[in-house]
Amino acid sequence: MISERWQLQRASSCSSNSSFSSGAPSLLQRLFRSLIFRVAAAILAFVALWIGGWHLHTQVLSRVHLHRHLSWYGLGFYGLAPSQRYESLEARVPSFEFPRWDARCSQDYVFFGWRGHEVDEPGAVILDAQGEIVWRQTGYEIDQNDVRPQMYRGERFLTFQMDGPEGNETEGYWYMLDQSYNIRYRLRPNGFPHADMHEFQITEDDTALVITTKPIQYDLTSMGGEKDGWIGDCYFQELDIETGDVLFQWSALDHFPPNTTMEVQNNCRIDPNARFAGCGDDEDSAFDYYHLNSVWKDSLGNYLISARNIWGISYIDGRTGDVLWTLGAGTVNDFEDLSDGRATDFAWQHHARWVEEGKVLSFFDNHYHRIGDAYGASGGRVVELDVANRTAKLRQLLEHPNHIKPESQGNVQHLENDNYLVGWGSSGAFTEFGPDGEVLCDARFGAEAFFEFSPVSSYRVFRGDWTGMPSYPPSLAVVGNKAYVSWNGATEIEKWQVEMYDPHLPESKGHVQTIAQEYKTGFETVIDLPNVAGKKMIRIVALDEGGEAVGATDFLDVPAWSVGGLAPLFVIVVSCVDLFLVALCGAVIWWTCARGRQLQEKEIQYQRVDQQQESFKDEEEDADVESMELQERRSDDEMLPRPASRGG
């Protein structure tokens, strides 16, 4: 019966499937099976993938710079802008990678402004010759730019530019800090609202060169803009530092018309990358056709300036303001290139300076500005000029071996030992080259693979001499039995001396005792504190090379147990907790073992019962078999023929 029912069900199923397959296919099935539909679907899929892949490649993948020399640091495993924190400092500091560090590098300090969209606490930073943090500006969360040491009236100052609160450019200033890190001077441009980040240069005449920009209305129709558009006119001023009076002023628009620009303006509304230069629609987005980014005054009283957006370096008469000449790669150039174009093929450059006045100049060639720009070699350039004959020749090309190409910022500094320091601007790195172009020292403060996304940067990087003696005291933090001590910005510390004071002793015995001395190591020195009994107060004194005390932390009230000794009550509490935990663990182990034995015994009992039941079952089955066999024999006997009975 079961077999027959299954055959009927199978026949019914086959019948229904047969009726379905024999029916006419749907429209979707016919289209899908047709060759035209398949080809069209394949083409559409290919186009969609190609467009998506092209967009991903141009916007993201093409900007990731991978090469075989990248470390975990360079790949971003420590973050795009790696940082660290010290126990005795309230702010984070950059964490560095030094792929190369050579003794032939300058022994001067390194100055830069730590900034970028991955930097939560931007600020000025000073490093020593070994790459250790010396000073970190604290108390601000605003970018500090063009950080460097400069001389003014025989005194060394630390100078930088900083915008106002929340990055308000109209409230920005140029700052001059003395060697105790106190603000001595604060300047703004005269007659202009914006203290530009690009330049604050103190001249040999003890004046200051600064840059600013003023938006004015201008007809931009010739460049595809509005008739009532706005353009940014770049100015530089020479200021009296004491009074702020203007000693000289120069305007770009008076000498270079807007059509000399190499910047894009006519497609500003559809190209988001062009918005960096301003669309020219209103005063706040004035078109930045010139972009003045450096000024230098020489001994003749003339000015060497760099204009990024016309790809030109110009020499300005210090009396009349006339343009004496321009070395350019754009629409304006007065020199014949004797190096097969290599002296004048730069673009979007920064930081023009004389190496040999009137003969040799250096500048940073970005050669790259936005996504889609033709690739070029970014780096420092040193160019020889024959001004009389208007010829230029490339002397030195300072390229990074990993082909770093920052899209903005950067500088080249000719050092006293004839090396060249190159700051890579929007790419968080700096490199020192020997006179022959050999890479001697190389440093990163960002993940190199992602430099083109500009997660961390420094507008410029400089080396220079510096002596820092802060007006504020050293900082001390005690964690466990260790003391963490630092003095942010101090450069003359040789040792730290740990002193202890017991306020509970009589006044005659409560004097300060020296209990340890340690050499200063790095920014923060860690000192093991000896055991003490009772409640003590400690401080740490900074000693200079001659052993003289030059500063001290405040006395810190430290309970004895926090510096190695344990109070009796604390010992009792800890011991009781330990005993309780040991007893609890023992009880858990005993209960687990006992419970395991119980379960094992029950399992054995269950197995015995199962065996007995199986034995009974086997006996019953054997009895059933014997009974069946007996019945079969009886049946067979009954079926045998019986012998016939005999009559009488």
XYZ file of C-alpha atoms in Angstrom:
648
model
C 0.000 0.000 0.000
C 2.760 2.416 0.893
C 4.598 1.668 -2.327
C 1.476 2.206 -4.368
C 0.714 5.522 -2.605
C 4.280 6.790 -3.234
C 4.045 5.877 -6.909
C 0.754 7.775 -7.203
C 2.260 10.881 -5.565
C 5.340 10.741 -7.816
C 3.165 10.361 -10.884
C 1.064 13.336 -9.797
C 4.193 15.452 -9.213
C 5.648 14.544 -12.566
C 2.356 15.346 -14.186
C 2.215 18.819 -12.605
C 5.854 19.599 -13.532
C 5.210 18.443 -17.026
C 2.219 20.697 -17.360
C 4.277 23.698 -16.042
C 7.220 23.123 -18.358
C 5.029 22.575 -21.324
C 3.351 25.966 -20.810
C 4.487 29.142 -22.661
C 7.505 30.898 -20.992
C 6.940 34.303 -19.395
C 8.118 37.579 -20.980
C 10.954 37.910 -18.452
C 12.192 34.403 -19.291
C 12.129 35.094 -23.022
C 14.048 38.388 -22.596
C 16.577 36.858 -20.261
C 17.200 33.965 -22.662
C 17.597 36.219 -25.639
C 21.097 37.096 -26.732
C 20.318 40.792 -27.104
C 19.205 41.127 -23.511
C 22.293 39.334 -22.226
C 24.658 41.500 -24.253
C 22.886 44.682 -23.172
C 23.012 43.651 -19.514
C 26.712 42.854 -19.800
C 27.442 46.220 -21.416
C 25.495 48.125 -18.771
C 27.237 46.233 -15.985
C 30.640 46.913 -17.528
C 29.908 50.631 -17.933
C 28.661 50.907 -14.351
C 31.721 49.116 -13.014
C 34.043 51.211 -15.173
C 32.492 54.492 -14.028
C 32.537 53.428 -10.390
C 36.083 52.134 -10.642
C 37.279 55.264 -12.428
C 35.720 57.486 -9.787
C 37.181 55.375 -6.982
C 40.586 55.373 -8.643
C 40.747 59.100 -9.350
C 39.290 60.210 -6.042
C 40.809 57.686 -3.669
C 43.053 54.899 -4.915
C 45.257 57.053 -7.136
C 46.002 59.247 -4.127
C 47.180 56.379 -1.929
C 50.953 56.254 -2.274
C 52.191 52.692 -1.742
C 55.747 51.458 -2.143
C 57.883 48.662 -0.759
C 59.706 50.852 1.767
C 56.586 51.713 3.767
C 56.609 50.677 7.414
C 53.601 49.999 9.640
C 53.877 53.660 10.633
C 53.775 54.758 6.997
C 50.778 52.529 6.280
C 48.764 54.247 8.985
C 48.635 51.453 11.574
C 49.371 54.060 14.268
C 46.919 56.572 12.823
C 47.113 59.102 10.007
C 48.653 61.639 12.386
C 50.290 59.518 15.124
C 50.563 61.149 18.523
C 51.474 60.330 22.089
C 50.822 61.721 25.534
C 53.170 62.304 28.454
C 52.071 61.970 32.060
C 53.426 65.410 32.938
C 52.081 67.311 29.902
C 48.431 68.141 29.361
C 48.559 68.181 25.539
C 49.337 65.463 23.028
C 52.512 65.659 20.954
C 53.319 64.248 17.517
C 54.878 60.812 17.296
C 57.677 60.581 14.731
C 59.267 58.053 12.439
C 62.892 58.583 11.413
C 63.762 56.291 8.484
C 67.150 58.004 8.177
C 69.201 59.968 10.687
C 72.808 60.884 9.959
C 75.412 62.578 12.158
C 76.207 64.911 9.260
C 72.848 66.614 9.728
C 72.652 69.993 11.405
C 72.667 69.938 15.205
C 70.262 72.862 15.419
C 66.721 72.556 16.701
C 63.779 71.834 14.389
C 60.739 74.153 14.382
C 57.358 73.458 12.820
C 53.615 73.925 13.256
C 51.711 70.673 13.832
C 48.335 70.976 12.089
C 45.837 69.146 9.859
C 42.319 67.712 9.907
C 43.555 64.626 11.808
C 45.244 66.755 14.496
C 42.864 67.513 17.358
C 45.307 69.677 19.306
C 47.401 71.686 16.813
C 50.337 73.763 17.964
C 53.925 74.848 17.486
C 56.617 72.235 18.183
C 60.389 72.325 18.745
C 62.590 69.217 18.398
C 66.210 68.768 19.386
C 68.908 67.399 17.083
C 68.015 63.822 18.110
C 64.354 64.271 17.245
C 63.121 64.541 20.847
C 60.322 66.935 21.777
C 61.653 70.102 23.449
C 58.615 72.370 23.430
C 54.961 72.015 22.587
C 52.709 75.071 22.531
C 49.765 74.462 24.843
C 46.633 76.350 25.734
C 45.420 76.830 22.157
C 43.555 74.663 19.676
C 44.380 76.843 16.679
C 46.904 76.309 13.885
C 50.247 78.052 14.350
C 52.117 78.672 11.117
C 55.569 79.725 9.946
C 57.115 78.729 13.297
C 60.811 79.653 13.532
C 63.486 81.493 15.532
C 64.460 84.991 14.384
C 66.732 87.765 15.622
C 65.409 91.191 16.562
C 67.686 93.868 18.004
C 70.242 91.280 19.037
C 67.730 89.078 20.862
C 66.369 85.748 19.668
C 62.596 85.347 19.370
C 60.258 82.530 18.451
C 57.807 83.814 15.830
C 54.644 82.397 14.295
C 51.244 83.361 12.897
C 47.998 82.342 14.570
C 44.387 83.131 13.707
C 41.848 84.241 16.272
C 39.483 82.040 18.300
C 37.918 79.216 16.278
C 40.232 80.047 13.380
C 38.830 83.543 12.787
C 41.250 85.034 10.250
C 40.199 88.627 10.912
C 41.368 88.287 14.517
C 44.743 86.743 13.726
C 48.165 88.114 14.673
C 51.867 87.533 14.148
C 53.478 86.687 17.484
C 56.991 87.140 18.849
C 57.821 85.081 21.967
C 60.979 85.631 23.966
C 63.149 82.774 25.212
C 60.963 82.438 28.301
C 57.971 81.842 25.968
C 56.298 85.097 26.928
C 54.571 87.150 24.229
C 56.621 90.300 23.741
C 55.183 91.557 20.452
C 51.932 90.992 18.613
C 51.440 92.544 15.176
C 48.679 92.958 12.626
C 48.785 94.376 9.094
C 48.270 98.112 8.921
C 44.963 98.969 7.261
C 43.982 95.365 6.507
C 41.900 92.900 8.520
C 43.803 89.692 7.797
C 47.185 88.640 9.232
C 48.173 86.143 6.544
C 49.895 82.889 7.519
C 52.363 82.904 4.643
C 55.081 85.264 5.825
C 56.480 86.995 8.877
C 60.111 87.759 8.106
C 62.269 89.978 10.332
C 64.799 91.812 8.178
C 68.388 92.847 8.841
C 66.957 96.329 9.440
C 64.856 95.013 12.375
C 61.629 95.497 10.459
C 58.969 92.906 9.638
C 57.799 91.746 6.204
C 54.193 90.547 6.183
C 51.603 89.488 3.610
C 47.906 90.258 3.468
C 45.043 90.183 0.967
C 42.258 92.634 0.197
C 39.138 91.639 -1.806
C 38.010 94.199 -4.390
C 35.291 94.201 -7.038
C 36.558 93.336 -10.500
C 35.190 92.405 -13.923
C 35.926 88.674 -14.292
C 34.007 88.060 -17.538
C 37.243 87.624 -19.531
C 38.013 84.619 -17.326
C 34.498 83.184 -17.330
C 33.421 84.878 -14.115
C 30.893 87.519 -13.161
C 31.004 91.122 -14.355
C 30.556 92.286 -10.784
C 32.924 89.673 -9.447
C 35.501 89.864 -6.699
C 39.250 89.386 -6.878
C 41.860 89.140 -4.136
C 44.634 91.721 -4.405
C 47.777 90.520 -2.632
C 49.908 92.991 -0.687
C 53.111 92.855 1.237
C 54.095 95.430 3.816
C 57.283 96.285 5.629
C 56.347 97.280 9.178
C 58.051 98.994 12.070
C 57.797 96.337 14.787
C 57.635 98.839 17.635
C 54.979 101.136 16.173
C 53.293 99.078 13.447
C 53.827 101.884 10.925
C 54.036 100.951 7.236
C 57.495 101.591 5.788
C 56.790 100.112 2.347
C 53.746 98.597 0.643
C 53.343 96.770 -2.665
C 50.236 95.577 -4.526
C 50.189 92.672 -6.985
C 47.270 94.028 -9.016
C 49.235 97.200 -9.766
C 51.851 95.151 -11.621
C 50.358 91.796 -12.660
C 46.953 91.663 -14.398
C 44.596 88.769 -13.595
C 45.162 87.119 -16.985
C 48.678 86.176 -15.853
C 47.202 83.597 -13.488
C 47.567 79.854 -13.934
C 44.664 79.185 -11.578
C 41.280 77.954 -12.813
C 38.354 80.338 -12.417
C 35.847 79.768 -15.214
C 34.776 76.300 -14.041
C 34.838 77.110 -10.351
C 31.193 76.223 -9.797
C 31.464 72.722 -11.224
C 34.974 71.850 -10.092
C 35.170 71.594 -6.288
C 38.966 71.532 -6.485
C 38.984 75.017 -7.992
C 37.192 76.514 -5.015
C 40.481 76.740 -3.163
C 41.215 79.846 -5.227
C 37.789 81.381 -4.628
C 34.961 81.596 -7.123
C 34.849 85.391 -7.168
C 31.110 85.508 -6.474
C 31.341 87.660 -3.378
C 33.772 89.341 -1.029
C 34.290 86.217 1.071
C 35.224 84.090 -1.959
C 37.351 86.547 -3.934
C 39.293 84.935 -6.783
C 42.899 84.369 -5.641
C 44.628 84.917 -8.954
C 48.109 85.732 -7.578
C 48.619 84.078 -4.147
C 51.683 85.788 -2.744
C 53.405 83.375 -0.334
C 56.912 84.656 0.453
C 58.862 87.919 0.710
C 62.567 88.454 1.375
C 64.491 91.730 1.602
C 68.124 91.718 0.522
C 71.048 93.982 1.343
C 70.213 96.251 -1.618
C 66.808 97.003 -0.152
C 64.969 95.089 -2.891
C 62.435 92.311 -2.387
C 62.394 88.733 -3.686
C 58.809 87.454 -3.778
C 57.019 84.241 -4.776
C 53.546 84.171 -6.351
C 52.189 80.649 -6.453
C 49.274 81.137 -8.828
C 51.259 82.770 -11.635
C 54.122 80.257 -11.248
C 56.540 83.137 -10.848
C 59.351 84.472 -8.639
C 59.832 88.225 -9.018
C 62.390 90.801 -7.921
C 60.880 94.104 -6.762
C 62.604 97.487 -6.627
C 62.601 98.602 -2.987
C 62.119 102.276 -3.859
C 59.655 102.337 -6.753
C 57.934 98.960 -6.447
C 58.670 98.193 -10.091
C 59.115 94.577 -11.147
C 62.774 94.272 -12.166
C 62.473 90.696 -13.451
C 60.471 87.481 -13.092
C 61.667 83.895 -13.246
C 58.565 82.017 -14.278
C 57.062 78.863 -15.679
C 53.718 80.446 -16.538
C 52.790 83.398 -18.719
C 55.495 85.701 -17.310
C 59.205 84.864 -17.622
C 62.279 86.976 -18.384
C 64.938 84.256 -18.415
C 66.319 81.791 -20.914
C 66.593 78.328 -19.401
C 70.013 76.774 -20.011
C 69.037 73.477 -18.348
C 66.693 72.119 -21.022
C 63.718 73.611 -19.211
C 64.496 72.173 -15.779
C 65.123 75.586 -14.188
C 61.756 77.012 -15.256
C 59.368 74.043 -15.312
C 58.143 74.555 -11.734
C 54.528 75.091 -10.657
C 52.610 76.277 -7.560
C 55.925 77.065 -5.837
C 56.625 78.411 -2.325
C 59.328 80.109 -0.252
C 61.809 81.862 -2.549
C 65.084 82.811 -0.834
C 68.542 83.940 -1.861
C 71.287 81.362 -1.332
C 73.866 83.708 -2.847
C 72.394 87.168 -3.142
C 71.738 88.157 -6.738
C 73.184 84.895 -8.086
C 71.593 81.753 -6.643
C 68.100 81.308 -5.262
C 66.196 78.404 -3.740
C 62.479 77.644 -3.627
C 60.081 74.770 -3.094
C 58.444 73.454 -6.254
C 55.124 71.772 -5.445
C 54.514 70.957 -9.113
C 51.165 69.536 -8.022
C 48.037 71.325 -6.907
C 44.898 69.241 -7.296
C 43.621 65.826 -8.320
C 44.139 65.297 -12.018
C 47.225 67.498 -12.357
C 49.968 65.991 -14.473
C 52.498 64.330 -12.220
C 55.704 66.242 -11.702
C 58.656 66.053 -9.375
C 57.956 67.967 -6.168
C 60.940 69.130 -4.170
C 63.456 71.838 -3.543
C 65.172 73.626 -6.400
C 68.368 75.636 -6.386
C 68.741 77.820 -9.487
C 71.701 79.893 -10.671
C 70.837 83.228 -12.280
C 72.796 85.452 -14.607
C 70.626 88.509 -14.184
C 72.583 90.663 -16.631
C 72.189 88.143 -19.465
C 68.795 86.887 -18.243
C 69.758 83.210 -18.133
C 68.870 80.556 -15.563
C 70.442 77.195 -14.837
C 69.399 74.440 -12.440
C 72.091 73.750 -9.847
C 70.357 71.290 -7.521
C 67.109 69.322 -7.520
C 66.150 68.087 -4.054
C 63.601 65.319 -4.613
C 62.425 62.811 -2.055
C 63.390 59.213 -2.939
C 59.773 58.151 -2.270
C 58.424 60.842 -4.633
C 56.388 62.777 -2.082
C 54.211 65.352 -3.865
C 52.489 67.850 -1.552
C 49.650 69.787 -3.135
C 50.310 72.891 -1.011
C 52.802 74.578 1.329
C 56.477 73.649 1.706
C 59.872 75.341 1.998
C 63.619 75.036 1.428
C 66.162 76.348 3.941
C 69.860 76.645 3.149
C 71.652 75.756 6.397
C 74.935 77.044 7.778
C 76.630 73.677 7.121
C 75.602 73.987 3.424
C 72.932 71.311 3.811
C 69.383 71.967 2.665
C 66.330 71.357 4.835
C 63.127 70.670 2.900
C 59.733 70.857 4.569
C 57.129 68.937 2.584
C 54.189 71.182 3.463
C 50.853 69.379 3.290
C 52.749 66.078 3.454
C 53.787 65.583 7.079
C 57.534 65.151 6.631
C 60.855 66.975 6.465
C 64.177 65.948 4.934
C 67.727 67.232 5.213
C 69.893 66.909 2.105
C 73.650 67.176 1.866
C 75.275 69.758 -0.449
C 75.380 67.105 -3.181
C 71.694 66.201 -2.789
C 72.206 63.068 -0.674
C 69.388 62.356 1.780
C 70.948 62.522 5.249
C 68.025 62.798 7.654
C 64.393 62.004 6.971
C 61.447 62.355 9.340
C 57.699 61.702 9.228
C 54.930 62.898 11.506
C 52.131 61.365 9.444
C 51.255 58.175 7.554
C 53.109 58.531 4.256
C 50.722 56.333 2.248
C 47.976 58.928 2.782
C 49.960 62.164 2.418
C 47.895 63.290 -0.579
C 44.827 63.489 1.674
C 46.739 66.025 3.843
C 45.791 64.523 7.229
C 48.707 66.301 8.917
C 51.009 69.060 7.754
C 53.289 71.934 8.627
C 53.300 75.053 6.487
C 57.080 75.299 6.800
C 59.848 73.517 8.737
C 63.007 75.285 9.917
C 66.223 74.593 11.773
C 67.806 77.156 14.048
C 69.570 77.922 17.293
C 67.478 78.280 20.434
C 67.862 78.574 24.179
C 64.674 78.117 26.146
C 64.276 78.931 29.830
C 60.539 78.998 30.633
C 59.093 81.440 33.133
C 56.746 78.705 34.386
C 57.929 75.808 36.612
C 58.557 72.186 35.609
C 55.667 69.705 35.692
C 55.484 66.648 37.941
C 53.132 63.674 37.969
C 53.361 60.683 40.327
C 51.868 57.373 39.260
C 52.449 54.403 41.533
C 56.049 54.466 42.660
C 57.253 56.479 39.667
C 57.655 60.214 39.183
C 57.235 61.708 35.710
C 58.897 65.085 35.303
C 59.326 67.477 32.371
C 59.889 71.151 31.731
C 58.171 72.137 28.514
C 60.569 74.276 26.478
C 63.652 74.111 28.734
C 66.866 73.400 26.839
C 69.530 73.760 29.563
C 68.595 70.906 31.925
C 71.202 68.268 32.737
C 69.758 66.450 35.774
C 66.680 66.139 37.949
C 66.999 66.094 41.736
C 64.234 64.531 43.855
C 63.666 66.220 47.207
C 61.404 65.103 50.066
C 59.820 67.076 52.871
C 57.913 65.709 55.876
C 55.471 68.339 57.164
C 54.650 66.234 60.253
C 58.108 66.541 61.751
C 58.932 69.403 64.112
C 60.016 72.536 62.320
C 63.605 72.042 63.399
C 63.683 68.620 61.722
C 61.347 69.280 58.818
C 64.021 70.265 56.339
C 64.145 69.195 52.685
C 66.110 66.037 51.955
C 67.588 64.970 48.619
C 66.651 61.353 48.005
C 67.581 60.782 44.331
C 69.148 62.269 41.198
C 68.584 61.254 37.593
C 69.956 62.502 34.279
C 67.395 64.103 32.004
C 66.297 61.668 29.294
C 64.121 62.884 26.453
C 61.215 65.211 27.012
C 59.943 63.387 30.091
C 62.159 61.620 32.615
C 60.786 58.712 34.656
C 62.242 58.380 38.161
C 61.725 55.433 40.532
C 60.857 56.741 43.972
C 62.198 54.947 47.089
C 59.879 53.611 49.778
C 58.873 56.048 52.482
C 56.837 55.663 55.640
C 54.019 58.025 56.459
C 52.739 60.913 54.399
C 55.426 62.881 52.527
C 55.705 65.802 50.128
C 58.133 65.697 47.228
C 59.356 68.050 44.540
C 61.853 67.750 41.717
C 64.529 70.360 41.060
C 66.038 71.043 37.626
C 69.844 71.250 37.570
C 71.891 72.743 34.744
C 75.219 71.467 33.454
C 77.058 73.110 36.346
C 74.777 71.551 38.955
C 72.981 74.809 39.736
C 69.259 74.725 40.440
C 67.408 76.605 37.694
C 63.840 75.635 38.522
C 61.701 73.338 40.640
C 58.262 71.813 40.661
C 55.813 72.649 43.393
C 55.776 70.318 46.397
C 53.385 67.490 45.714
C 51.483 65.951 48.614
C 51.905 62.228 47.978
C 50.486 59.480 50.271
C 53.163 56.994 51.230
C 51.445 54.009 49.673
C 51.482 55.696 46.275
C 55.280 55.883 46.258
C 56.191 52.359 47.261
C 55.325 52.089 50.982
C 51.991 50.542 51.987
C 49.917 51.823 54.896
C 49.006 49.112 57.504
C 45.263 49.452 56.979
C 45.750 49.156 53.252
C 47.875 46.025 53.765
C 45.189 44.463 55.988
C 42.424 45.212 53.500
C 44.424 43.864 50.584
C 45.377 40.729 52.542
C 41.763 40.042 53.513
C 40.641 40.453 49.944
C 43.405 38.116 48.790
C 42.434 35.454 51.368
C 38.786 35.722 50.425
C 39.585 35.327 46.745
C 41.836 32.326 47.433
C 39.135 30.675 49.580
C 36.509 31.389 46.957
C 38.649 29.880 44.225
C 39.301 26.795 46.396
C 35.594 26.345 47.088
C 34.761 26.629 43.408
C 37.412 24.050 42.522
C 36.218 21.625 45.284
C 32.573 21.979 44.223
C 33.496 21.447 40.581
C 35.435 18.258 41.368
C 32.695 16.889 43.671
C 30.022 17.637 41.137
C 32.085 15.932 38.480
C 32.407 12.776 40.574
C 28.647 12.705 41.190
C 27.905 13.023 37.520
C 30.411 10.298 36.720
C 28.816 7.878 39.223
C 25.347 8.577 37.841
C 26.618 7.952 34.337
C 28.004 4.572 35.421
C 24.661 3.659 37.016
C 22.812 4.648 33.861
C 25.148 2.483 31.808
C 24.519 -0.524 34.087
C 20.737 -0.098 33.840
C 21.007 0.175 30.063
C 23.073 -3.005 29.945
C 20.528 -4.882 32.085
C 17.665 -3.686 29.926
C 19.488 -4.757 26.797
C 20.175 -8.167 28.383
C 16.484 -8.603 29.273
C 15.525 -7.539 25.781
C 17.916 -10.058 24.237
C 16.512 -12.854 26.426
C 12.952 -11.937 25.447
C 13.910 -11.901 21.789
C 15.571 -15.333 22.157
C 12.446 -16.697 23.863
C 10.269 -15.291 21.098
C 12.485 -16.897 18.495
C 12.341 -20.271 20.250
C 8.548 -20.011 20.568
C 8.205 -19.213 16.876
C 10.455 -22.102 15.929
C 8.400 -24.458 18.127
C 5.188 -23.302 16.492
C 6.675 -23.786 13.047
C 7.719 -27.351 13.918
C 4.252 -28.090 15.189
C 2.735 -26.739 12.007
C 5.064 -28.850 9.944
C 4.130 -31.925 11.961
C 0.458 -31.291 11.405
C 0.957 -31.020 7.678
C 2.701 -34.417 7.401
C 0.373 -37.304 6.083
C -0.803 -39.675 8.726
C -0.765 -43.527 8.120
C -4.151 -45.143 7.113
C -5.978 -47.035 9.818
C -6.432 -50.807 9.357
C -9.869 -52.483 9.411
C -10.767 -55.497 11.544
